[in-house]
């Protein structure tokens, strides 16, 4: 048995836990379904390039999302609306190349699936064939059900996204919490059931009251992935630049910052510039004789 061949113990582990268990292959939708059965919570982070995605893959993050949040977090737009299919294909291909074990889910950006199920299929196929992702994500509950159904029938794993749907920022007039009040809560439940019925393998619940997210999670057989949905969803997702303290300015209330990378990187850049100014860099050990 060579070093890369999993031992019987490792094979056993891959059926019992997502963390450290899936050592020699990518996480699949079946692993995520099994995790829900076991009541095992899992994490998802966004990624937009090969380097960062490789760090998260090595850290054992089971699912990476090439979110269209790349618009605001990576490409310098104010919202996700301008992001194009060509950009998503390029970023997703880089994330796939930088990883070995994480499942890679890519967003269908605004305007790439709303026209018809056929348009959704055309663009999902681009993400799978040109970028090599394992699944796609699209926004909308009942309104996206027909597209989800067609994609799933065609063999495309679909993660749905309901509650606050950032591609609708202009229609919503910002990023308000969703599902507040009886009618909105009932609509969220209908949306959740519609995407499950259509064959989605998981559903993101964004910015909804914690009690409602817990209720949806209890009523669904597929995993729920919360972002601003409280502690009771099956999984959690955060935008990596928020999670690691790279984002400039205010971050949403639901973000926990696990590092202060913006300060670390800024300090490194300032120290480098200072060394160049003073002649301290490059020193003899950085120079060729
Ligand atoms: O684009 C994105 O990053 C997302 C997450 C916020 C779920 O959709």
mmCIF file of C-alpha atoms and ligand atoms in Angstrom:
data_model
loop_
_atom_site.group_PDB
_atom_site.id
_atom_site.type_symbol
_atom_site.label_atom_id
_atom_site.label_comp_id
_atom_site.label_asym_id
_atom_site.label_seq_id
_atom_site.Cartn_x
_atom_site.Cartn_y
_atom_site.Cartn_z
ATOM 1 C CA UNK A 1 0.000 0.000 0.000
ATOM 2 C CA UNK A 2 1.597 3.351 -0.973
ATOM 3 C CA UNK A 3 1.214 6.641 0.918
ATOM 4 C CA UNK A 4 -1.718 7.836 -1.182
ATOM 5 C CA UNK A 5 -3.728 4.596 -0.927
ATOM 6 C CA UNK A 6 -6.312 4.957 1.839
ATOM 7 C CA UNK A 7 -5.980 2.431 4.651
ATOM 8 C CA UNK A 8 -9.056 0.406 5.655
ATOM 9 C CA UNK A 9 -9.330 2.766 8.641
ATOM 10 C CA UNK A 10 -9.395 5.795 6.325
ATOM 11 C CA UNK A 11 -12.025 4.168 4.116
ATOM 12 C CA UNK A 12 -14.098 3.501 7.201
ATOM 13 C CA UNK A 13 -13.640 7.130 8.266
ATOM 14 C CA UNK A 14 -14.859 8.424 4.911
ATOM 15 C CA UNK A 15 -18.238 6.846 5.594
ATOM 16 C CA UNK A 16 -18.514 8.254 9.089
ATOM 17 C CA UNK A 17 -17.467 11.895 8.909
ATOM 18 C CA UNK A 18 -16.901 14.652 6.380
ATOM 19 C CA UNK A 19 -14.003 16.060 8.393
ATOM 20 C CA UNK A 20 -10.799 14.167 7.828
ATOM 21 C CA UNK A 21 -12.806 11.270 6.442
ATOM 22 C CA UNK A 22 -12.931 12.145 2.766
ATOM 23 C CA UNK A 23 -9.188 11.976 2.249
ATOM 24 C CA UNK A 24 -8.665 10.637 -1.242
ATOM 25 C CA UNK A 25 -11.515 12.023 -3.348
ATOM 26 C CA UNK A 26 -13.870 14.968 -3.604
ATOM 27 C CA UNK A 27 -16.868 15.352 -1.315
ATOM 28 C CA UNK A 28 -20.092 14.404 -3.132
ATOM 29 C CA UNK A 29 -23.784 15.143 -2.724
ATOM 30 C CA UNK A 30 -24.150 11.685 -1.178
ATOM 31 C CA UNK A 31 -21.648 12.596 1.556
ATOM 32 C CA UNK A 32 -23.711 15.701 2.345
ATOM 33 C CA UNK A 33 -26.978 13.741 2.449
ATOM 34 C CA UNK A 34 -25.343 11.193 4.778
ATOM 35 C CA UNK A 35 -24.075 14.005 7.018
ATOM 36 C CA UNK A 36 -27.657 15.268 7.437
ATOM 37 C CA UNK A 37 -28.754 11.747 8.400
ATOM 38 C CA UNK A 38 -26.026 11.633 11.055
ATOM 39 C CA UNK A 39 -26.796 15.148 12.282
ATOM 40 C CA UNK A 40 -23.227 16.207 11.420
ATOM 41 C CA UNK A 41 -22.866 19.927 10.710
ATOM 42 C CA UNK A 42 -20.544 21.115 7.936
ATOM 43 C CA UNK A 43 -19.026 24.332 6.685
ATOM 44 C CA UNK A 44 -18.859 26.048 3.325
ATOM 45 C CA UNK A 45 -16.701 29.038 2.353
ATOM 46 C CA UNK A 46 -16.597 31.076 -0.805
ATOM 47 C CA UNK A 47 -13.428 30.990 -2.936
ATOM 48 C CA UNK A 48 -12.541 32.883 -6.095
ATOM 49 C CA UNK A 49 -9.000 31.785 -6.981
ATOM 50 C CA UNK A 50 -6.786 28.697 -6.959
ATOM 51 C CA UNK A 51 -4.421 29.866 -4.199
ATOM 52 C CA UNK A 52 -7.038 30.657 -1.557
ATOM 53 C CA UNK A 53 -9.166 27.667 -2.534
ATOM 54 C CA UNK A 54 -6.120 25.433 -2.022
ATOM 55 C CA UNK A 55 -5.718 26.749 1.535
ATOM 56 C CA UNK A 56 -9.367 25.983 2.340
ATOM 57 C CA UNK A 57 -9.152 22.553 0.686
ATOM 58 C CA UNK A 58 -6.111 21.712 2.835
ATOM 59 C CA UNK A 59 -7.967 23.026 5.893
ATOM 60 C CA UNK A 60 -10.702 20.430 5.259
ATOM 61 C CA UNK A 61 -13.581 22.717 4.271
ATOM 62 C CA UNK A 62 -15.930 20.176 2.627
ATOM 63 C CA UNK A 63 -17.679 22.541 0.197
ATOM 64 C CA UNK A 64 -16.346 25.647 -1.568
ATOM 65 C CA UNK A 65 -18.697 28.055 -3.302
ATOM 66 C CA UNK A 66 -17.505 30.108 -6.228
ATOM 67 C CA UNK A 67 -20.120 32.695 -5.335
ATOM 68 C CA UNK A 68 -21.153 35.543 -7.557
ATOM 69 C CA UNK A 69 -20.192 37.518 -4.438
ATOM 70 C CA UNK A 70 -16.950 37.561 -6.463
ATOM 71 C CA UNK A 71 -18.609 40.677 -7.895
ATOM 72 C CA UNK A 72 -18.251 42.671 -4.670
ATOM 73 C CA UNK A 73 -15.475 40.687 -2.962
ATOM 74 C CA UNK A 74 -13.038 40.068 -5.782
ATOM 75 C CA UNK A 75 -13.854 42.072 -8.903
ATOM 76 C CA UNK A 76 -14.613 45.483 -7.403
ATOM 77 C CA UNK A 77 -18.306 45.832 -8.347
ATOM 78 C CA UNK A 78 -20.862 47.185 -5.874
ATOM 79 C CA UNK A 79 -23.248 44.240 -6.235
ATOM 80 C CA UNK A 80 -23.344 40.753 -7.748
ATOM 81 C CA UNK A 81 -25.520 41.924 -10.653
ATOM 82 C CA UNK A 82 -22.772 42.738 -13.228
ATOM 83 C CA UNK A 83 -21.019 39.346 -12.897
ATOM 84 C CA UNK A 84 -20.967 37.453 -16.208
ATOM 85 C CA UNK A 85 -20.893 33.785 -17.164
ATOM 86 C CA UNK A 86 -17.412 34.163 -18.659
ATOM 87 C CA UNK A 87 -16.138 35.549 -15.345
ATOM 88 C CA UNK A 88 -17.788 32.724 -13.393
ATOM 89 C CA UNK A 89 -16.285 30.101 -15.696
ATOM 90 C CA UNK A 90 -12.795 31.601 -15.325
ATOM 91 C CA UNK A 91 -12.955 31.899 -11.515
ATOM 92 C CA UNK A 92 -14.554 28.460 -11.088
ATOM 93 C CA UNK A 93 -11.930 26.752 -13.251
ATOM 94 C CA UNK A 94 -9.201 28.297 -11.073
ATOM 95 C CA UNK A 95 -10.885 27.073 -7.873
ATOM 96 C CA UNK A 96 -11.254 23.558 -9.302
ATOM 97 C CA UNK A 97 -7.568 23.542 -10.326
ATOM 98 C CA UNK A 98 -6.481 24.632 -6.836
ATOM 99 C CA UNK A 99 -8.356 21.915 -4.948
ATOM 100 C CA UNK A 100 -8.448 18.135 -4.547
ATOM 101 C CA UNK A 101 -11.091 17.216 -1.998
ATOM 102 C CA UNK A 102 -13.631 19.999 -1.546
ATOM 103 C CA UNK A 103 -16.831 19.831 -3.548
ATOM 104 C CA UNK A 104 -16.919 22.901 -5.802
ATOM 105 C CA UNK A 105 -20.271 24.636 -6.290
ATOM 106 C CA UNK A 106 -20.490 27.570 -8.721
ATOM 107 C CA UNK A 107 -23.130 30.292 -8.839
ATOM 108 C CA UNK A 108 -25.173 30.890 -11.957
ATOM 109 C CA UNK A 109 -24.921 34.704 -12.123
ATOM 110 C CA UNK A 110 -27.767 37.168 -12.660
ATOM 111 C CA UNK A 111 -29.280 36.860 -16.142
ATOM 112 C CA UNK A 112 -27.798 33.430 -16.840
ATOM 113 C CA UNK A 113 -30.820 31.286 -15.877
ATOM 114 C CA UNK A 114 -33.949 33.407 -15.331
ATOM 115 C CA UNK A 115 -35.080 33.420 -18.982
ATOM 116 C CA UNK A 116 -35.905 29.726 -19.188
ATOM 117 C CA UNK A 117 -34.925 26.260 -17.973
ATOM 118 C CA UNK A 118 -33.109 25.825 -21.309
ATOM 119 C CA UNK A 119 -30.963 28.893 -20.597
ATOM 120 C CA UNK A 120 -30.209 27.537 -17.104
ATOM 121 C CA UNK A 121 -29.177 24.193 -18.621
ATOM 122 C CA UNK A 122 -26.954 25.821 -21.234
ATOM 123 C CA UNK A 123 -25.046 27.831 -18.624
ATOM 124 C CA UNK A 124 -24.889 25.072 -15.992
ATOM 125 C CA UNK A 125 -23.326 22.850 -18.668
ATOM 126 C CA UNK A 126 -20.678 25.535 -19.298
ATOM 127 C CA UNK A 127 -19.740 25.571 -15.609
ATOM 128 C CA UNK A 128 -19.505 21.783 -15.508
ATOM 129 C CA UNK A 129 -17.732 21.243 -18.844
ATOM 130 C CA UNK A 130 -15.457 24.312 -19.064
ATOM 131 C CA UNK A 131 -14.702 24.824 -15.352
ATOM 132 C CA UNK A 132 -15.204 21.291 -14.010
ATOM 133 C CA UNK A 133 -17.419 22.180 -11.033
ATOM 134 C CA UNK A 134 -19.413 19.490 -9.230
ATOM 135 C CA UNK A 135 -22.629 21.474 -8.763
ATOM 136 C CA UNK A 136 -24.287 24.808 -9.481
ATOM 137 C CA UNK A 137 -26.260 27.196 -7.290
ATOM 138 C CA UNK A 138 -29.100 29.445 -8.354
ATOM 139 C CA UNK A 139 -31.373 31.879 -6.534
ATOM 140 C CA UNK A 140 -35.132 31.549 -6.101
ATOM 141 C CA UNK A 141 -37.634 29.087 -4.635
ATOM 142 C CA UNK A 142 -40.928 28.426 -6.402
ATOM 143 C CA UNK A 143 -39.904 30.772 -9.217
ATOM 144 C CA UNK A 144 -36.834 28.656 -10.049
ATOM 145 C CA UNK A 145 -38.422 25.228 -9.518
ATOM 146 C CA UNK A 146 -38.839 24.348 -13.216
ATOM 147 C CA UNK A 147 -35.203 25.148 -13.966
ATOM 148 C CA UNK A 148 -33.989 23.104 -10.988
ATOM 149 C CA UNK A 149 -36.092 20.166 -12.176
ATOM 150 C CA UNK A 150 -34.610 20.248 -15.677
ATOM 151 C CA UNK A 151 -31.039 20.555 -14.415
ATOM 152 C CA UNK A 152 -31.455 17.695 -11.956
ATOM 153 C CA UNK A 153 -33.051 15.496 -14.639
ATOM 154 C CA UNK A 154 -30.027 16.229 -16.823
ATOM 155 C CA UNK A 155 -27.602 15.178 -14.069
ATOM 156 C CA UNK A 156 -26.620 18.575 -12.673
ATOM 157 C CA UNK A 157 -26.539 18.727 -8.853
ATOM 158 C CA UNK A 158 -28.297 21.950 -7.821
ATOM 159 C CA UNK A 159 -27.957 23.942 -4.603
ATOM 160 C CA UNK A 160 -30.871 26.367 -4.264
ATOM 161 C CA UNK A 161 -30.708 29.769 -2.529
ATOM 162 C CA UNK A 162 -33.758 31.348 -0.868
ATOM 163 C CA UNK A 163 -34.527 34.047 1.709
ATOM 164 C CA UNK A 164 -32.408 37.074 0.844
ATOM 165 C CA UNK A 165 -31.360 36.656 -2.779
ATOM 166 C CA UNK A 166 -28.634 39.257 -3.493
ATOM 167 C CA UNK A 167 -29.183 39.208 -7.270
ATOM 168 C CA UNK A 168 -32.557 40.897 -6.509
ATOM 169 C CA UNK A 169 -30.888 43.747 -4.601
ATOM 170 C CA UNK A 170 -32.498 46.429 -6.768
ATOM 171 C CA UNK A 171 -35.991 44.927 -6.471
ATOM 172 C CA UNK A 172 -35.577 44.463 -2.708
ATOM 173 C CA UNK A 173 -34.164 47.960 -2.209
ATOM 174 C CA UNK A 174 -31.100 46.635 -0.355
ATOM 175 C CA UNK A 175 -30.407 43.538 1.715
ATOM 176 C CA UNK A 176 -33.279 43.317 4.245
ATOM 177 C CA UNK A 177 -33.894 40.306 6.491
ATOM 178 C CA UNK A 178 -36.483 38.006 4.861
ATOM 179 C CA UNK A 179 -39.248 35.789 6.228
ATOM 180 C CA UNK A 180 -40.476 38.179 8.923
ATOM 181 C CA UNK A 181 -44.237 38.006 9.512
ATOM 182 C CA UNK A 182 -46.648 35.122 8.884
ATOM 183 C CA UNK A 183 -47.087 35.512 5.131
ATOM 184 C CA UNK A 184 -43.339 35.876 4.443
ATOM 185 C CA UNK A 185 -42.566 32.895 6.686
ATOM 186 C CA UNK A 186 -45.139 30.734 4.866
ATOM 187 C CA UNK A 187 -43.678 31.786 1.509
ATOM 188 C CA UNK A 188 -40.188 30.810 2.684
ATOM 189 C CA UNK A 189 -41.463 27.377 3.715
ATOM 190 C CA UNK A 190 -43.215 26.987 0.335
ATOM 191 C CA UNK A 191 -39.985 27.991 -1.442
ATOM 192 C CA UNK A 192 -37.935 25.510 0.590
ATOM 193 C CA UNK A 193 -40.345 22.672 -0.153
ATOM 194 C CA UNK A 194 -40.514 23.597 -3.840
ATOM 195 C CA UNK A 195 -36.733 23.388 -4.318
ATOM 196 C CA UNK A 196 -36.556 20.108 -2.424
ATOM 197 C CA UNK A 197 -39.426 18.727 -4.524
ATOM 198 C CA UNK A 198 -37.593 19.826 -7.686
ATOM 199 C CA UNK A 199 -34.537 17.799 -6.690
ATOM 200 C CA UNK A 200 -32.122 20.356 -5.191
ATOM 201 C CA UNK A 201 -29.540 18.564 -3.010
ATOM 202 C CA UNK A 202 -29.234 21.474 -0.541
ATOM 203 C CA UNK A 203 -30.632 24.949 0.011
ATOM 204 C CA UNK A 204 -28.993 28.149 1.231
ATOM 205 C CA UNK A 205 -31.130 30.199 3.654
ATOM 206 C CA UNK A 206 -29.848 33.764 3.712
ATOM 207 C CA UNK A 207 -30.815 36.416 6.277
ATOM 208 C CA UNK A 208 -33.867 34.777 7.806
ATOM 209 C CA UNK A 209 -34.904 34.676 11.477
ATOM 210 C CA UNK A 210 -33.192 31.835 13.354
ATOM 211 C CA UNK A 211 -36.488 30.217 14.466
ATOM 212 C CA UNK A 212 -37.759 30.098 10.897
ATOM 213 C CA UNK A 213 -34.476 28.628 9.611
ATOM 214 C CA UNK A 214 -34.709 25.969 12.328
ATOM 215 C CA UNK A 215 -38.272 25.158 11.281
ATOM 216 C CA UNK A 216 -37.275 24.835 7.603
ATOM 217 C CA UNK A 217 -34.302 22.637 8.563
ATOM 218 C CA UNK A 218 -36.549 20.332 10.561
ATOM 219 C CA UNK A 219 -39.095 20.030 7.774
ATOM 220 C CA UNK A 220 -36.622 19.342 4.940
ATOM 221 C CA UNK A 221 -34.840 16.086 4.166
ATOM 222 C CA UNK A 222 -32.072 17.952 2.282
ATOM 223 C CA UNK A 223 -29.374 19.960 4.105
ATOM 224 C CA UNK A 224 -29.973 23.639 4.790
ATOM 225 C CA UNK A 225 -26.961 25.971 4.613
ATOM 226 C CA UNK A 226 -27.375 29.101 6.698
ATOM 227 C CA UNK A 227 -25.861 32.541 6.245
ATOM 228 C CA UNK A 228 -27.527 34.808 8.747
ATOM 229 C CA UNK A 229 -29.930 31.967 9.555
ATOM 230 C CA UNK A 230 -28.914 31.263 13.158
ATOM 231 C CA UNK A 231 -27.363 28.150 14.689
ATOM 232 C CA UNK A 232 -29.805 25.393 13.737
ATOM 233 C CA UNK A 233 -29.230 24.933 10.003
ATOM 234 C CA UNK A 234 -27.398 21.784 8.899
ATOM 235 C CA UNK A 235 -24.443 23.757 7.522
ATOM 236 C CA UNK A 236 -23.063 27.304 7.540
ATOM 237 C CA UNK A 237 -21.562 29.397 4.760
ATOM 238 C CA UNK A 238 -19.554 32.615 4.976
ATOM 239 C CA UNK A 239 -17.917 34.807 2.367
ATOM 240 C CA UNK A 240 -14.209 34.123 2.931
ATOM 241 C CA UNK A 241 -13.113 37.759 2.805
ATOM 242 C CA UNK A 242 -15.604 38.551 5.609
ATOM 243 C CA UNK A 243 -14.599 35.490 7.655
ATOM 244 C CA UNK A 244 -10.874 36.269 7.437
ATOM 245 C CA UNK A 245 -11.088 40.027 7.989
ATOM 246 C CA UNK A 246 -10.109 41.083 4.437
ATOM 247 C CA UNK A 247 -13.274 43.080 3.785
ATOM 248 C CA UNK A 248 -12.895 46.859 4.086
ATOM 249 C CA UNK A 249 -15.446 48.600 6.318
ATOM 250 C CA UNK A 250 -18.534 47.159 7.943
ATOM 251 C CA UNK A 251 -19.463 43.490 7.633
ATOM 252 C CA UNK A 252 -22.982 42.093 8.149
ATOM 253 C CA UNK A 253 -24.130 41.241 11.699
ATOM 254 C CA UNK A 254 -24.058 37.503 10.950
ATOM 255 C CA UNK A 255 -20.318 37.462 10.180
ATOM 256 C CA UNK A 256 -17.749 36.204 12.671
ATOM 257 C CA UNK A 257 -14.215 37.326 11.821
ATOM 258 C CA UNK A 258 -11.652 34.603 12.509
ATOM 259 C CA UNK A 259 -8.595 36.630 11.463
ATOM 260 C CA UNK A 260 -7.532 40.172 10.634
ATOM 261 C CA UNK A 261 -5.873 39.528 7.283
ATOM 262 C CA UNK A 262 -6.391 43.086 6.023
ATOM 263 C CA UNK A 263 -4.165 44.392 8.834
ATOM 264 C CA UNK A 264 -1.629 41.560 8.458
ATOM 265 C CA UNK A 265 -1.305 42.087 4.690
ATOM 266 C CA UNK A 266 -1.273 45.879 4.949
ATOM 267 C CA UNK A 267 1.466 45.725 7.625
ATOM 268 C CA UNK A 268 3.527 43.373 5.430
ATOM 269 C CA UNK A 269 3.185 45.697 2.419
ATOM 270 C CA UNK A 270 4.138 48.759 4.504
ATOM 271 C CA UNK A 271 7.183 46.990 5.993
ATOM 272 C CA UNK A 272 8.329 45.905 2.508
ATOM 273 C CA UNK A 273 7.937 49.428 1.101
ATOM 274 C CA UNK A 274 9.876 50.843 4.062
ATOM 275 C CA UNK A 275 12.710 48.308 3.575
ATOM 276 C CA UNK A 276 12.949 49.223 -0.107
ATOM 277 C CA UNK A 277 13.029 52.937 0.759
ATOM 278 C CA UNK A 278 15.805 52.459 3.335
ATOM 279 C CA UNK A 279 17.780 49.897 1.347
ATOM 280 C CA UNK A 280 17.265 47.169 3.980
ATOM 281 C CA UNK A 281 15.810 44.981 1.230
ATOM 282 C CA UNK A 282 17.242 43.214 -0.665
ATOM 283 C CA UNK A 283 20.030 42.147 1.712
ATOM 284 C CA UNK A 284 23.019 39.993 0.831
ATOM 285 C CA UNK A 285 21.044 36.779 1.400
ATOM 286 C CA UNK A 286 18.488 37.837 -1.220
ATOM 287 C CA UNK A 287 21.141 38.616 -3.838
ATOM 288 C CA UNK A 288 23.097 36.427 -6.289
ATOM 289 C CA UNK A 289 26.885 36.515 -6.357
HETATM 290 O O1 LIG B 1 -22.404 34.514 -3.774
HETATM 291 C C1 LIG B 1 -22.263 34.107 -2.608
HETATM 292 O O2 LIG B 1 -21.202 34.221 -1.977
HETATM 293 C C2 LIG B 1 -23.410 33.484 -1.973
HETATM 294 C C3 LIG B 1 -23.315 33.201 -0.508
HETATM 295 C C4 LIG B 1 -23.562 34.452 0.224
HETATM 296 C C5 LIG B 1 -24.226 32.121 -0.103
HETATM 297 O O3 LIG B 1 -24.383 33.256 -2.599
#
